[in-house]
Amino acid sequence: MSFLVNHPVLFFVVSLVALWLAAHSGAFLRQKLHPDALDDDDDYSLVLGATLTLLGLLIGFTFSMAAGRYDQRKNYEEEEANAIGTEYVRADLLPPADAEKVRVLLREYLDLRIVYYSHLSHEQLQQNDAATAQLQSRLWTAITPAVNAEPNPVRALVTSGMNDVLNRQGYTQAAWLNRVPVAAWLLMIAIAIFSNVLFGFRAKGKKSKFMFLYLPIALSISFFLVSDIDAPRGGVILVHPQNLQILADSMRPH
């Protein structure tokens, strides 16, 4: 399930086929078990309407969760760019040699953070995380001698700024790992399959079979949209590091 929600296009295709088969399964059961008209058709309509209403509420709630997490990832990208840019300026408070070293490391660190927002495989993501952790250690080591040699409120600003740089990376990573729970997806899919089985079971005559694609398409598009917003790397709607890229352009020597 985790693989499907990380690949929204594949999720759309699989869910469309599964829901379409569920609708046909309901029609098949109707022909085998109750080929005549349903005496309690109104009751089936009531159950189907209530089920679809519940499914709509769940999809809306899940969409709200995914949209909130998407906005959170965008906000942390902006905050991370601000933290790095502020520390880049505060490097002037260090001795010239230390300041230049910190600026070089911050430019390298910024490039790594921009790469983090691109399409990365699992192995590439692990390499990026390892390189980021190593560079964070070098950044902290670069400011330690100057701050320890002359501890004062001015140098404390450099330490505070570097602390913000390191913390923002952790907040960003936590936001990218904060996804819609798999249990919520399983619940929605189970209710969607039940709805389509019931929809097919209520179908009357051969003409109703032309409508078997309508509900699966609508639900599959909804699942695709939610999973696309929720997937940080595998979807179409992505968080682009615009603020980090603008900061990187301003840091490049002219």
Coordinates of N, CA, C and O in Angstrom, one line a residue, residues 1 180-189:
M1 N 0.8 -1.2 0.0 CA 0.0 0.0 0.0 C 0.9 1.3 0.0 O 0.6 2.2 -0.7
V180 N -0.3 10.8 5.3 CA -1.6 10.3 5.6 C -1.4 8.8 6.0 O -0.8 8.1 5.3
P181 N -2.0 8.4 7.2 CA -1.7 7.0 7.6 C -2.2 6.0 6.6 O -3.3 6.2 6.0
V182 N -1.5 4.9 6.6 CA -1.9 3.8 5.7 C -3.3 3.2 6.1 O -4.1 2.8 5.2
A183 N -3.6 3.2 7.4 CA -4.8 2.7 7.8 C -6.0 3.5 7.3 O -7.1 3.0 6.9
A184 N -5.8 4.8 7.1 CA -6.9 5.7 6.6 C -7.1 5.3 5.1 O -8.2 5.3 4.6
W185 N -6.0 5.1 4.4 CA -6.2 4.7 3.0 C -6.9 3.3 2.9 O -7.8 3.2 2.0
L186 N -6.5 2.4 3.7 CA -7.2 1.1 3.7 C -8.7 1.2 4.0 O -9.5 0.5 3.3
L187 N -9.0 2.0 4.9 CA -10.4 2.2 5.3 C -11.2 2.8 4.1 O -12.3 2.4 3.7
M188 N -10.6 3.8 3.4 CA -11.3 4.4 2.3 C -11.5 3.5 1.2 O -12.5 3.4 0.5
I189 N -10.4 2.7 0.9 CA -10.5 1.7 -0.2 C -11.5 0.7 0.1 O -12.3 0.3 -0.8

